[in-house]
Amino acid sequence: MYPPMIGISLILRVLVPWQDLVDELTLPGIEPILWHIDDDPHDAPEADVLVTERPSNPRLRSRVSRIKGLKHVHLLSIGYEWVLEHLPKQVSLTNSKGAVEDATAEHCLALVLASLRQLPRVGQQQRERQWTRTWTSSLHGSKVVLLGAGGVGSEIRSRLLPFKPAELTSIARAERVHEQGYPVHSFNRLWAILPTADVVIVALPQTPETKQLIDAEFLSAMKNGSLLVNVGRGPLIDTEALVQELQSGRLHAALDVTDPEPLPAHHALWSAPNCIITPHMAGDTDQFIALVSELAVNQVIAFAHGEKLANRIIN
């Protein structure tokens, strides 16, 4: 059914986090082994390939570096910054680009709408059985700044446009015309438009350049009553500075990612006013699982037969 295995041992040992992947990868020449980087109490057994989620516990990330015989890591996510310092030399890396963008963009839109239309407040009124009409802001007519023009940023933009924002400005590191035909401005443009933005959406990857990009100076430049949404990475925002702005009542926020993460139970961000927090769940949909699983299976089979891998980060 499959072409001969090339350049690796007769049996390819593959660590996978879900039983469904074990079932799908039980194929000639492949030995799937159930092991979850978060949940298994022991380090991984020797293996050629690791298919893994991003561990929720940062202390467990180093487990990747201790896998004997490892040749390739495939991530069930787009983000890969967490694994780089733990990736042994000569180990290749791929991610799940193409499988998570739609789910993340959909969740981002939900956060924006829930915050602008004050759904948490209305939900509380429902629990208190209060019939009180609430006047809100909306995407329609708002000025939106979108930080990020990659796969996630592009999908977010396409979902925002039907809501007829007054302005929708995409910003990324380099100025260019996006392949879809719209202009992408550089960060130099940000400071001119930030004070007029009603909504600022963060969909950037975590890099040394973007870490704490949204600092006290950035937040102070946002206009009163504006909304900050983060579906990128938690460390892109100075959490302490954001908490201060929220506690003052000046800004609103909707966050799928935080710093630290997981957010400790005692953290001030939990009780900050005008803040929606979801537990890094933007990609957690049934459709995402189906897409990411299909990609993982195809990647493992391709690796087993010496074929070209999709989404290579490190060769």
PDB file of C-alpha atoms in Angstrom:
ATOM      1  CA  MET A   1       0.000   0.000   0.000  1.00  0.00           C
ATOM      2  CA  TYR A   2       2.875   2.373   0.828  1.00  0.00           C
ATOM      3  CA  PRO A   3       6.260   2.790  -0.908  1.00  0.00           C
ATOM      4  CA  PRO A   4       9.375   1.319   0.729  1.00  0.00           C
ATOM      5  CA  MET A   5      10.735   3.026   3.808  1.00  0.00           C
ATOM      6  CA  ILE A   6      13.769   5.200   3.047  1.00  0.00           C
ATOM      7  CA  GLY A   7      16.750   6.141   5.158  1.00  0.00           C
ATOM      8  CA  ILE A   8      15.396   5.122   8.573  1.00  0.00           C
ATOM      9  CA  SER A   9      14.982   1.968  10.647  1.00  0.00           C
ATOM     10  CA  LEU A  10      12.537  -0.702   9.516  1.00  0.00           C
ATOM     11  CA  ILE A  11      10.039   0.253  12.226  1.00  0.00           C
ATOM     12  CA  LEU A  12       9.342   3.948  12.803  1.00  0.00           C
ATOM     13  CA  ARG A  13       8.529   4.579  16.476  1.00  0.00           C
ATOM     14  CA  VAL A  14       6.150   7.528  16.813  1.00  0.00           C
ATOM     15  CA  LEU A  15       4.999   9.177  20.040  1.00  0.00           C
ATOM     16  CA  VAL A  16       1.437  10.494  19.784  1.00  0.00           C
ATOM     17  CA  PRO A  17      -0.764  12.141  22.446  1.00  0.00           C
ATOM     18  CA  TRP A  18      -4.179  10.699  21.547  1.00  0.00           C
ATOM     19  CA  GLN A  19      -5.540   7.181  21.170  1.00  0.00           C
ATOM     20  CA  ASP A  20      -7.237   8.106  17.887  1.00  0.00           C
ATOM     21  CA  LEU A  21      -3.805   8.843  16.417  1.00  0.00           C
ATOM     22  CA  VAL A  22      -2.531   5.504  17.678  1.00  0.00           C
ATOM     23  CA  ASP A  23      -5.385   3.817  15.843  1.00  0.00           C
ATOM     24  CA  GLU A  24      -4.837   5.770  12.613  1.00  0.00           C
ATOM     25  CA  LEU A  25      -1.074   5.208  12.598  1.00  0.00           C
ATOM     26  CA  THR A  26      -1.162   1.490  13.251  1.00  0.00           C
ATOM     27  CA  LEU A  27       0.244   0.835   9.786  1.00  0.00           C
ATOM     28  CA  PRO A  28       2.947  -1.349   8.243  1.00  0.00           C
ATOM     29  CA  GLY A  29       6.378  -0.089   9.317  1.00  0.00           C
ATOM     30  CA  ILE A  30       5.008   2.339  11.928  1.00  0.00           C
ATOM     31  CA  GLU A  31       4.721   1.734  15.671  1.00  0.00           C
ATOM     32  CA  PRO A  32       2.601   4.442  17.332  1.00  0.00           C
ATOM     33  CA  ILE A  33       3.166   4.859  21.078  1.00  0.00           C
ATOM     34  CA  LEU A  34       0.673   6.702  23.267  1.00  0.00           C
ATOM     35  CA  TRP A  35       2.515   9.366  25.277  1.00  0.00           C
ATOM     36  CA  HIS A  36       1.364  12.829  26.303  1.00  0.00           C
ATOM     37  CA  ILE A  37       3.957  15.439  27.219  1.00  0.00           C
ATOM     38  CA  ASP A  38       1.650  16.881  29.894  1.00  0.00           C
ATOM     39  CA  ASP A  39      -0.103  13.864  31.344  1.00  0.00           C
ATOM     40  CA  ASP A  40       2.380  10.991  31.362  1.00  0.00           C
ATOM     41  CA  PRO A  41       4.267  10.767  34.681  1.00  0.00           C
ATOM     42  CA  HIS A  42       7.393   9.384  33.000  1.00  0.00           C
ATOM     43  CA  ASP A  43       9.705  10.742  30.309  1.00  0.00           C
ATOM     44  CA  ALA A  44       9.099   9.444  26.817  1.00  0.00           C
ATOM     45  CA  PRO A  45      10.501   6.132  25.620  1.00  0.00           C
ATOM     46  CA  GLU A  46      12.964   6.043  22.741  1.00  0.00           C
ATOM     47  CA  ALA A  47      11.326   7.136  19.499  1.00  0.00           C
ATOM     48  CA  ASP A  48      12.018   8.503  16.030  1.00  0.00           C
ATOM     49  CA  VAL A  49       9.148  11.001  15.824  1.00  0.00           C
ATOM     50  CA  LEU A  50       7.283  13.053  18.402  1.00  0.00           C
ATOM     51  CA  VAL A  51       3.811  14.371  17.629  1.00  0.00           C
ATOM     52  CA  THR A  52       2.868  16.735  20.426  1.00  0.00           C
ATOM     53  CA  GLU A  53       0.724  19.527  21.723  1.00  0.00           C
ATOM     54  CA  ARG A  54       2.258  22.536  23.430  1.00  0.00           C
ATOM     55  CA  PRO A  55       2.553  21.503  27.095  1.00  0.00           C
ATOM     56  CA  SER A  56       0.377  23.566  29.398  1.00  0.00           C
ATOM     57  CA  ASN A  57       3.041  23.240  32.101  1.00  0.00           C
ATOM     58  CA  PRO A  58       6.159  25.118  30.908  1.00  0.00           C
ATOM     59  CA  ARG A  59       8.387  22.977  33.137  1.00  0.00           C
ATOM     60  CA  LEU A  60       7.585  19.933  30.992  1.00  0.00           C
ATOM     61  CA  ARG A  61       8.845  21.437  27.741  1.00  0.00           C
ATOM     62  CA  SER A  62      12.365  20.133  28.355  1.00  0.00           C
ATOM     63  CA  ARG A  63      11.053  16.574  28.039  1.00  0.00           C
ATOM     64  CA  VAL A  64      11.535  16.937  24.286  1.00  0.00           C
ATOM     65  CA  SER A  65      15.312  17.209  24.733  1.00  0.00           C
ATOM     66  CA  ARG A  66      15.449  13.864  26.605  1.00  0.00           C
ATOM     67  CA  ILE A  67      13.845  11.645  23.962  1.00  0.00           C
ATOM     68  CA  LYS A  68      16.487   9.165  22.772  1.00  0.00           C
ATOM     69  CA  GLY A  69      16.750   8.569  19.042  1.00  0.00           C
ATOM     70  CA  LEU A  70      14.541  11.535  18.134  1.00  0.00           C
ATOM     71  CA  LYS A  71      14.714  12.612  14.490  1.00  0.00           C
ATOM     72  CA  HIS A  72      11.614  14.725  13.934  1.00  0.00           C
ATOM     73  CA  VAL A  73       9.043  16.730  15.914  1.00  0.00           C
ATOM     74  CA  HIS A  74       5.608  17.576  14.535  1.00  0.00           C
ATOM     75  CA  LEU A  75       3.604  20.148  16.486  1.00  0.00           C
ATOM     76  CA  LEU A  76      -0.186  20.086  16.722  1.00  0.00           C
ATOM     77  CA  SER A  77      -0.218  23.884  16.620  1.00  0.00           C
ATOM     78  CA  ILE A  78       1.155  26.810  14.634  1.00  0.00           C
ATOM     79  CA  GLY A  79       3.273  28.289  17.420  1.00  0.00           C
ATOM     80  CA  TYR A  80       6.669  26.668  17.821  1.00  0.00           C
ATOM     81  CA  GLU A  81       8.747  29.148  19.842  1.00  0.00           C
ATOM     82  CA  TRP A  82       8.429  27.055  23.012  1.00  0.00           C
ATOM     83  CA  VAL A  83      10.181  24.006  21.567  1.00  0.00           C
ATOM     84  CA  LEU A  84      13.205  25.620  19.923  1.00  0.00           C
ATOM     85  CA  GLU A  85      15.492  25.691  22.966  1.00  0.00           C
ATOM     86  CA  HIS A  86      14.652  22.068  23.734  1.00  0.00           C
ATOM     87  CA  LEU A  87      15.076  20.677  20.219  1.00  0.00           C
ATOM     88  CA  PRO A  88      18.190  18.485  19.908  1.00  0.00           C
ATOM     89  CA  LYS A  89      20.568  19.204  17.035  1.00  0.00           C
ATOM     90  CA  GLN A  90      19.764  17.499  13.735  1.00  0.00           C
ATOM     91  CA  VAL A  91      16.090  17.092  14.708  1.00  0.00           C
ATOM     92  CA  SER A  92      13.694  18.513  12.119  1.00  0.00           C
ATOM     93  CA  LEU A  93      10.513  20.386  12.991  1.00  0.00           C
ATOM     94  CA  THR A  94       7.119  20.931  11.375  1.00  0.00           C
ATOM     95  CA  ASN A  95       3.924  22.602  12.571  1.00  0.00           C
ATOM     96  CA  SER A  96       0.194  22.459  11.815  1.00  0.00           C
ATOM     97  CA  LYS A  97      -0.127  25.537   9.661  1.00  0.00           C
ATOM     98  CA  GLY A  98      -3.430  25.365   7.810  1.00  0.00           C
ATOM     99  CA  ALA A  99      -5.297  23.434  10.500  1.00  0.00           C
ATOM    100  CA  VAL A 100      -5.782  25.987  13.278  1.00  0.00           C
ATOM    101  CA  GLU A 101      -6.220  29.394  11.616  1.00  0.00           C
ATOM    102  CA  ASP A 102      -9.981  29.167  11.058  1.00  0.00           C
ATOM    103  CA  ALA A 103     -10.771  28.088  14.611  1.00  0.00           C
ATOM    104  CA  THR A 104      -8.563  30.803  16.100  1.00  0.00           C
ATOM    105  CA  ALA A 105     -10.093  33.489  13.897  1.00  0.00           C
ATOM    106  CA  GLU A 106     -13.602  32.368  14.814  1.00  0.00           C
ATOM    107  CA  HIS A 107     -12.781  32.527  18.528  1.00  0.00           C
ATOM    108  CA  CYS A 108     -11.222  35.956  18.086  1.00  0.00           C
ATOM    109  CA  LEU A 109     -14.414  37.226  16.477  1.00  0.00           C
ATOM    110  CA  ALA A 110     -16.419  35.754  19.358  1.00  0.00           C
ATOM    111  CA  LEU A 111     -14.241  37.600  21.880  1.00  0.00           C
ATOM    112  CA  VAL A 112     -14.582  40.885  20.012  1.00  0.00           C
ATOM    113  CA  LEU A 113     -18.360  40.644  19.710  1.00  0.00           C
ATOM    114  CA  ALA A 114     -18.872  39.415  23.280  1.00  0.00           C
ATOM    115  CA  SER A 115     -16.897  42.334  24.647  1.00  0.00           C
ATOM    116  CA  LEU A 116     -18.309  45.063  22.399  1.00  0.00           C
ATOM    117  CA  ARG A 117     -21.891  43.878  22.940  1.00  0.00           C
ATOM    118  CA  GLN A 118     -21.260  43.454  26.709  1.00  0.00           C
ATOM    119  CA  LEU A 119     -22.423  39.831  26.841  1.00  0.00           C
ATOM    120  CA  PRO A 120     -20.812  39.133  30.245  1.00  0.00           C
ATOM    121  CA  ARG A 121     -22.786  42.017  31.754  1.00  0.00           C
ATOM    122  CA  VAL A 122     -26.003  40.885  30.092  1.00  0.00           C
ATOM    123  CA  GLY A 123     -25.334  37.317  31.243  1.00  0.00           C
ATOM    124  CA  GLN A 124     -25.106  38.545  34.812  1.00  0.00           C
ATOM    125  CA  GLN A 125     -28.399  40.384  34.353  1.00  0.00           C
ATOM    126  CA  GLN A 126     -29.938  37.121  33.156  1.00  0.00           C
ATOM    127  CA  ARG A 127     -28.723  35.285  36.257  1.00  0.00           C
ATOM    128  CA  GLU A 128     -30.225  38.074  38.374  1.00  0.00           C
ATOM    129  CA  ARG A 129     -33.451  37.960  36.293  1.00  0.00           C
ATOM    130  CA  GLN A 130     -33.151  41.603  35.339  1.00  0.00           C
ATOM    131  CA  TRP A 131     -34.710  42.791  32.085  1.00  0.00           C
ATOM    132  CA  THR A 132     -32.551  45.861  31.439  1.00  0.00           C
ATOM    133  CA  ARG A 133     -31.860  47.089  27.922  1.00  0.00           C
ATOM    134  CA  THR A 134     -28.164  47.740  27.417  1.00  0.00           C
ATOM    135  CA  TRP A 135     -26.744  50.122  24.832  1.00  0.00           C
ATOM    136  CA  THR A 136     -23.391  48.920  23.480  1.00  0.00           C
ATOM    137  CA  SER A 137     -20.712  49.633  20.905  1.00  0.00           C
ATOM    138  CA  SER A 138     -20.326  47.455  17.806  1.00  0.00           C
ATOM    139  CA  LEU A 139     -17.925  46.383  15.116  1.00  0.00           C
ATOM    140  CA  HIS A 140     -20.060  48.233  12.609  1.00  0.00           C
ATOM    141  CA  GLY A 141     -18.470  51.662  12.313  1.00  0.00           C
ATOM    142  CA  SER A 142     -15.500  50.884  14.553  1.00  0.00           C
ATOM    143  CA  LYS A 143     -11.869  51.566  13.749  1.00  0.00           C
ATOM    144  CA  VAL A 144      -9.941  48.302  14.068  1.00  0.00           C
ATOM    145  CA  VAL A 145      -6.181  47.754  14.174  1.00  0.00           C
ATOM    146  CA  LEU A 146      -5.079  44.175  13.508  1.00  0.00           C
ATOM    147  CA  LEU A 147      -1.517  43.306  14.531  1.00  0.00           C
ATOM    148  CA  GLY A 148      -0.490  40.329  12.441  1.00  0.00           C
ATOM    149  CA  ALA A 149      -0.882  39.459   8.771  1.00  0.00           C
ATOM    150  CA  GLY A 150       0.020  35.774   8.785  1.00  0.00           C
ATOM    151  CA  GLY A 151      -2.406  32.891   8.461  1.00  0.00           C
ATOM    152  CA  VAL A 152      -4.349  33.715  11.625  1.00  0.00           C
ATOM    153  CA  GLY A 153      -4.321  37.463  10.991  1.00  0.00           C
ATOM    154  CA  SER A 154      -5.606  36.998   7.451  1.00  0.00           C
ATOM    155  CA  GLU A 155      -8.461  34.768   8.596  1.00  0.00           C
ATOM    156  CA  ILE A 156      -9.404  37.238  11.327  1.00  0.00           C
ATOM    157  CA  ARG A 157      -9.459  40.064   8.793  1.00  0.00           C
ATOM    158  CA  SER A 158     -11.754  38.139   6.446  1.00  0.00           C
ATOM    159  CA  ARG A 159     -14.227  37.583   9.297  1.00  0.00           C
ATOM    160  CA  LEU A 160     -14.184  41.206  10.413  1.00  0.00           C
ATOM    161  CA  LEU A 161     -14.935  42.732   7.017  1.00  0.00           C
ATOM    162  CA  PRO A 162     -18.600  41.622   6.775  1.00  0.00           C
ATOM    163  CA  PHE A 163     -19.294  43.542  10.010  1.00  0.00           C
ATOM    164  CA  LYS A 164     -18.488  46.801   8.180  1.00  0.00           C
ATOM    165  CA  PRO A 165     -15.854  48.414  10.395  1.00  0.00           C
ATOM    166  CA  ALA A 166     -15.178  52.044   9.498  1.00  0.00           C
ATOM    167  CA  GLU A 167     -11.466  51.219   9.156  1.00  0.00           C
ATOM    168  CA  LEU A 168      -9.515  47.966   9.285  1.00  0.00           C
ATOM    169  CA  THR A 169      -5.743  48.416   9.327  1.00  0.00           C
ATOM    170  CA  SER A 170      -3.368  45.443   9.222  1.00  0.00           C
ATOM    171  CA  ILE A 171       0.084  45.921  10.728  1.00  0.00           C
ATOM    172  CA  ALA A 172       3.075  43.608  10.720  1.00  0.00           C
ATOM    173  CA  ARG A 173       6.849  43.861  10.879  1.00  0.00           C
ATOM    174  CA  ALA A 174       7.385  44.751   7.225  1.00  0.00           C
ATOM    175  CA  GLU A 175       5.285  46.964   4.970  1.00  0.00           C
ATOM    176  CA  ARG A 176       3.951  45.141   1.938  1.00  0.00           C
ATOM    177  CA  VAL A 177       0.921  44.296  -0.148  1.00  0.00           C
ATOM    178  CA  HIS A 178      -0.641  41.102   1.143  1.00  0.00           C
ATOM    179  CA  GLU A 179      -1.169  38.281  -1.340  1.00  0.00           C
ATOM    180  CA  GLN A 180      -4.908  38.895  -0.948  1.00  0.00           C
ATOM    181  CA  GLY A 181      -4.375  42.445  -2.225  1.00  0.00           C
ATOM    182  CA  TYR A 182      -4.738  44.606   0.884  1.00  0.00           C
ATOM    183  CA  PRO A 183      -1.959  46.824   2.287  1.00  0.00           C
ATOM    184  CA  VAL A 184       0.003  45.728   5.353  1.00  0.00           C
ATOM    185  CA  HIS A 185       1.650  48.594   7.202  1.00  0.00           C
ATOM    186  CA  SER A 186       4.809  48.419   9.285  1.00  0.00           C
ATOM    187  CA  PHE A 187       4.952  49.090  13.015  1.00  0.00           C
ATOM    188  CA  ASN A 188       6.084  52.636  12.223  1.00  0.00           C
ATOM    189  CA  ARG A 189       2.483  53.369  11.198  1.00  0.00           C
ATOM    190  CA  LEU A 190       1.078  52.021  14.482  1.00  0.00           C
ATOM    191  CA  TRP A 191       1.651  55.081  16.650  1.00  0.00           C
ATOM    192  CA  ALA A 192      -0.230  57.362  14.295  1.00  0.00           C
ATOM    193  CA  ILE A 193      -3.423  55.281  14.307  1.00  0.00           C
ATOM    194  CA  LEU A 194      -3.367  53.647  17.756  1.00  0.00           C
ATOM    195  CA  PRO A 195      -4.923  56.654  19.580  1.00  0.00           C
ATOM    196  CA  THR A 196      -7.958  56.530  17.260  1.00  0.00           C
ATOM    197  CA  ALA A 197      -8.561  52.758  17.316  1.00  0.00           C
ATOM    198  CA  ASP A 198     -11.701  51.355  18.936  1.00  0.00           C
ATOM    199  CA  VAL A 199     -10.428  47.764  18.778  1.00  0.00           C
ATOM    200  CA  VAL A 200      -6.840  46.484  18.761  1.00  0.00           C
ATOM    201  CA  ILE A 201      -6.390  42.786  17.957  1.00  0.00           C
ATOM    202  CA  VAL A 202      -3.098  41.002  18.601  1.00  0.00           C
ATOM    203  CA  ALA A 203      -2.445  37.982  16.366  1.00  0.00           C
ATOM    204  CA  LEU A 204       1.348  38.046  16.284  1.00  0.00           C
ATOM    205  CA  PRO A 205       3.792  35.208  16.999  1.00  0.00           C
ATOM    206  CA  GLN A 206       6.101  35.428  19.992  1.00  0.00           C
ATOM    207  CA  THR A 207       9.585  36.556  19.009  1.00  0.00           C
ATOM    208  CA  PRO A 208      12.271  38.634  20.749  1.00  0.00           C
ATOM    209  CA  GLU A 209      10.910  41.649  18.833  1.00  0.00           C
ATOM    210  CA  THR A 210       7.273  41.139  19.864  1.00  0.00           C
ATOM    211  CA  LYS A 211       7.758  40.207  23.524  1.00  0.00           C
ATOM    212  CA  GLN A 212       5.944  42.838  25.626  1.00  0.00           C
ATOM    213  CA  LEU A 213       5.267  44.877  22.521  1.00  0.00           C
ATOM    214  CA  ILE A 214       2.049  45.919  24.227  1.00  0.00           C
ATOM    215  CA  ASP A 215       3.679  47.666  27.174  1.00  0.00           C
ATOM    216  CA  ALA A 216       2.630  50.582  29.388  1.00  0.00           C
ATOM    217  CA  GLU A 217       3.459  53.120  26.668  1.00  0.00           C
ATOM    218  CA  PHE A 218       1.407  51.206  24.090  1.00  0.00           C
ATOM    219  CA  LEU A 219      -1.562  50.850  26.426  1.00  0.00           C
ATOM    220  CA  SER A 220      -1.475  54.504  27.446  1.00  0.00           C
ATOM    221  CA  ALA A 221      -1.660  55.443  23.760  1.00  0.00           C
ATOM    222  CA  MET A 222      -4.941  53.542  23.337  1.00  0.00           C
ATOM    223  CA  LYS A 223      -8.007  55.737  23.643  1.00  0.00           C
ATOM    224  CA  ASN A 224     -10.400  55.601  26.575  1.00  0.00           C
ATOM    225  CA  GLY A 225     -12.906  52.759  26.341  1.00  0.00           C
ATOM    226  CA  SER A 226     -11.087  50.905  23.574  1.00  0.00           C
ATOM    227  CA  LEU A 227     -10.782  47.121  23.446  1.00  0.00           C
ATOM    228  CA  LEU A 228      -7.593  45.035  23.391  1.00  0.00           C
ATOM    229  CA  VAL A 229      -7.935  41.435  22.151  1.00  0.00           C
ATOM    230  CA  ASN A 230      -5.071  38.924  22.316  1.00  0.00           C
ATOM    231  CA  VAL A 231      -5.148  35.589  20.485  1.00  0.00           C
ATOM    232  CA  GLY A 232      -1.395  35.571  19.837  1.00  0.00           C
ATOM    233  CA  ARG A 233       0.785  34.810  22.846  1.00  0.00           C
ATOM    234  CA  GLY A 234       0.525  35.997  26.427  1.00  0.00           C
ATOM    235  CA  PRO A 235       4.055  37.454  26.720  1.00  0.00           C
ATOM    236  CA  LEU A 236       3.281  39.957  23.963  1.00  0.00           C
ATOM    237  CA  ILE A 237       1.476  41.998  26.633  1.00  0.00           C
ATOM    238  CA  ASP A 238       2.917  43.500  29.802  1.00  0.00           C
ATOM    239  CA  THR A 239       0.368  41.930  32.131  1.00  0.00           C
ATOM    240  CA  GLU A 240       1.022  44.234  35.075  1.00  0.00           C
ATOM    241  CA  ALA A 241       0.533  47.307  32.896  1.00  0.00           C
ATOM    242  CA  LEU A 242      -2.682  45.866  31.467  1.00  0.00           C
ATOM    243  CA  VAL A 243      -4.061  45.088  34.931  1.00  0.00           C
ATOM    244  CA  GLN A 244      -3.459  48.697  35.959  1.00  0.00           C
ATOM    245  CA  GLU A 245      -5.327  50.004  32.925  1.00  0.00           C
ATOM    246  CA  LEU A 246      -8.234  47.618  33.492  1.00  0.00           C
ATOM    247  CA  GLN A 247      -8.491  48.439  37.178  1.00  0.00           C
ATOM    248  CA  SER A 248      -8.637  52.124  36.298  1.00  0.00           C
ATOM    249  CA  GLY A 249     -11.632  51.351  34.073  1.00  0.00           C
ATOM    250  CA  ARG A 250      -9.998  53.015  31.077  1.00  0.00           C
ATOM    251  CA  LEU A 251      -9.613  49.989  28.780  1.00  0.00           C
ATOM    252  CA  HIS A 252     -11.395  46.731  27.994  1.00  0.00           C
ATOM    253  CA  ALA A 253      -9.663  43.434  27.199  1.00  0.00           C
ATOM    254  CA  ALA A 254     -10.539  39.998  25.828  1.00  0.00           C
ATOM    255  CA  LEU A 255      -7.734  37.471  26.231  1.00  0.00           C
ATOM    256  CA  ASP A 256      -7.356  33.893  25.069  1.00  0.00           C
ATOM    257  CA  VAL A 257      -3.700  33.882  26.128  1.00  0.00           C
ATOM    258  CA  THR A 258      -2.076  35.319  29.239  1.00  0.00           C
ATOM    259  CA  ASP A 259       1.281  35.773  30.897  1.00  0.00           C
ATOM    260  CA  PRO A 260       1.753  33.767  33.046  1.00  0.00           C
ATOM    261  CA  GLU A 261      -0.063  30.775  31.636  1.00  0.00           C
ATOM    262  CA  PRO A 262      -1.911  28.949  33.056  1.00  0.00           C
ATOM    263  CA  LEU A 263      -3.099  31.999  34.954  1.00  0.00           C
ATOM    264  CA  PRO A 264      -2.734  31.366  38.726  1.00  0.00           C
ATOM    265  CA  ALA A 265      -5.978  31.380  40.704  1.00  0.00           C
ATOM    266  CA  HIS A 266      -4.862  34.355  42.801  1.00  0.00           C
ATOM    267  CA  HIS A 267      -3.851  36.545  39.855  1.00  0.00           C
ATOM    268  CA  ALA A 268      -5.347  40.044  39.704  1.00  0.00           C
ATOM    269  CA  LEU A 269      -6.242  39.625  36.035  1.00  0.00           C
ATOM    270  CA  TRP A 270      -9.088  37.241  36.946  1.00  0.00           C
ATOM    271  CA  SER A 271     -11.005  39.933  38.785  1.00  0.00           C
ATOM    272  CA  ALA A 272     -10.035  42.912  36.639  1.00  0.00           C
ATOM    273  CA  PRO A 273     -13.110  44.793  35.381  1.00  0.00           C
ATOM    274  CA  ASN A 274     -14.110  44.763  31.719  1.00  0.00           C
ATOM    275  CA  CYS A 275     -11.978  41.698  30.972  1.00  0.00           C
ATOM    276  CA  ILE A 276     -12.960  38.421  29.308  1.00  0.00           C
ATOM    277  CA  ILE A 277     -10.523  35.522  29.763  1.00  0.00           C
ATOM    278  CA  THR A 278     -10.664  32.191  27.951  1.00  0.00           C
ATOM    279  CA  PRO A 279      -8.103  29.456  28.746  1.00  0.00           C
ATOM    280  CA  HIS A 280      -6.053  29.352  25.511  1.00  0.00           C
ATOM    281  CA  MET A 281      -8.892  27.534  23.771  1.00  0.00           C
ATOM    282  CA  ALA A 282      -9.140  29.398  20.463  1.00  0.00           C
ATOM    283  CA  GLY A 283      -8.124  26.333  18.476  1.00  0.00           C
ATOM    284  CA  ASP A 284     -10.026  23.808  20.560  1.00  0.00           C
ATOM    285  CA  THR A 285     -12.808  22.720  18.220  1.00  0.00           C
ATOM    286  CA  ASP A 286     -13.896  19.364  16.818  1.00  0.00           C
ATOM    287  CA  GLN A 287     -13.069  20.573  13.322  1.00  0.00           C
ATOM    288  CA  PHE A 288      -9.583  21.593  14.404  1.00  0.00           C
ATOM    289  CA  ILE A 289      -8.987  18.134  15.900  1.00  0.00           C
ATOM    290  CA  ALA A 290     -10.074  16.509  12.645  1.00  0.00           C
ATOM    291  CA  LEU A 291      -7.825  18.736  10.532  1.00  0.00           C
ATOM    292  CA  VAL A 292      -4.792  18.588  12.788  1.00  0.00           C
ATOM    293  CA  SER A 293      -5.082  14.806  13.147  1.00  0.00           C
ATOM    294  CA  GLU A 294      -5.277  14.317   9.385  1.00  0.00           C
ATOM    295  CA  LEU A 295      -2.196  16.491   8.918  1.00  0.00           C
ATOM    296  CA  ALA A 296      -0.263  14.634  11.634  1.00  0.00           C
ATOM    297  CA  VAL A 297      -1.025  11.247  10.085  1.00  0.00           C
ATOM    298  CA  ASN A 298       0.034  12.468   6.641  1.00  0.00           C
ATOM    299  CA  GLN A 299       3.255  13.941   8.059  1.00  0.00           C
ATOM    300  CA  VAL A 300       4.220  10.715   9.812  1.00  0.00           C
ATOM    301  CA  ILE A 301       3.517   8.621   6.716  1.00  0.00           C
ATOM    302  CA  ALA A 302       5.520  11.039   4.567  1.00  0.00           C
ATOM    303  CA  PHE A 303       8.431  10.940   7.010  1.00  0.00           C
ATOM    304  CA  ALA A 304       8.313   7.158   7.104  1.00  0.00           C
ATOM    305  CA  HIS A 305       8.705   6.981   3.345  1.00  0.00           C
ATOM    306  CA  GLY A 306      11.256   9.732   2.863  1.00  0.00           C
ATOM    307  CA  GLU A 307       8.785  12.091   1.221  1.00  0.00           C
ATOM    308  CA  LYS A 308       8.603  15.885   1.456  1.00  0.00           C
ATOM    309  CA  LEU A 309       7.028  17.207   4.637  1.00  0.00           C
ATOM    310  CA  ALA A 310       4.614  20.131   4.759  1.00  0.00           C
ATOM    311  CA  ASN A 311       5.219  23.165   6.980  1.00  0.00           C
ATOM    312  CA  ARG A 312       8.919  22.653   7.625  1.00  0.00           C
ATOM    313  CA  ILE A 313      10.305  25.018  10.258  1.00  0.00           C
ATOM    314  CA  ILE A 314      13.691  23.341  10.697  1.00  0.00           C
ATOM    315  CA  ASN A 315      15.062  20.900   8.110  1.00  0.00           C
TER     316      ASN A 315
END
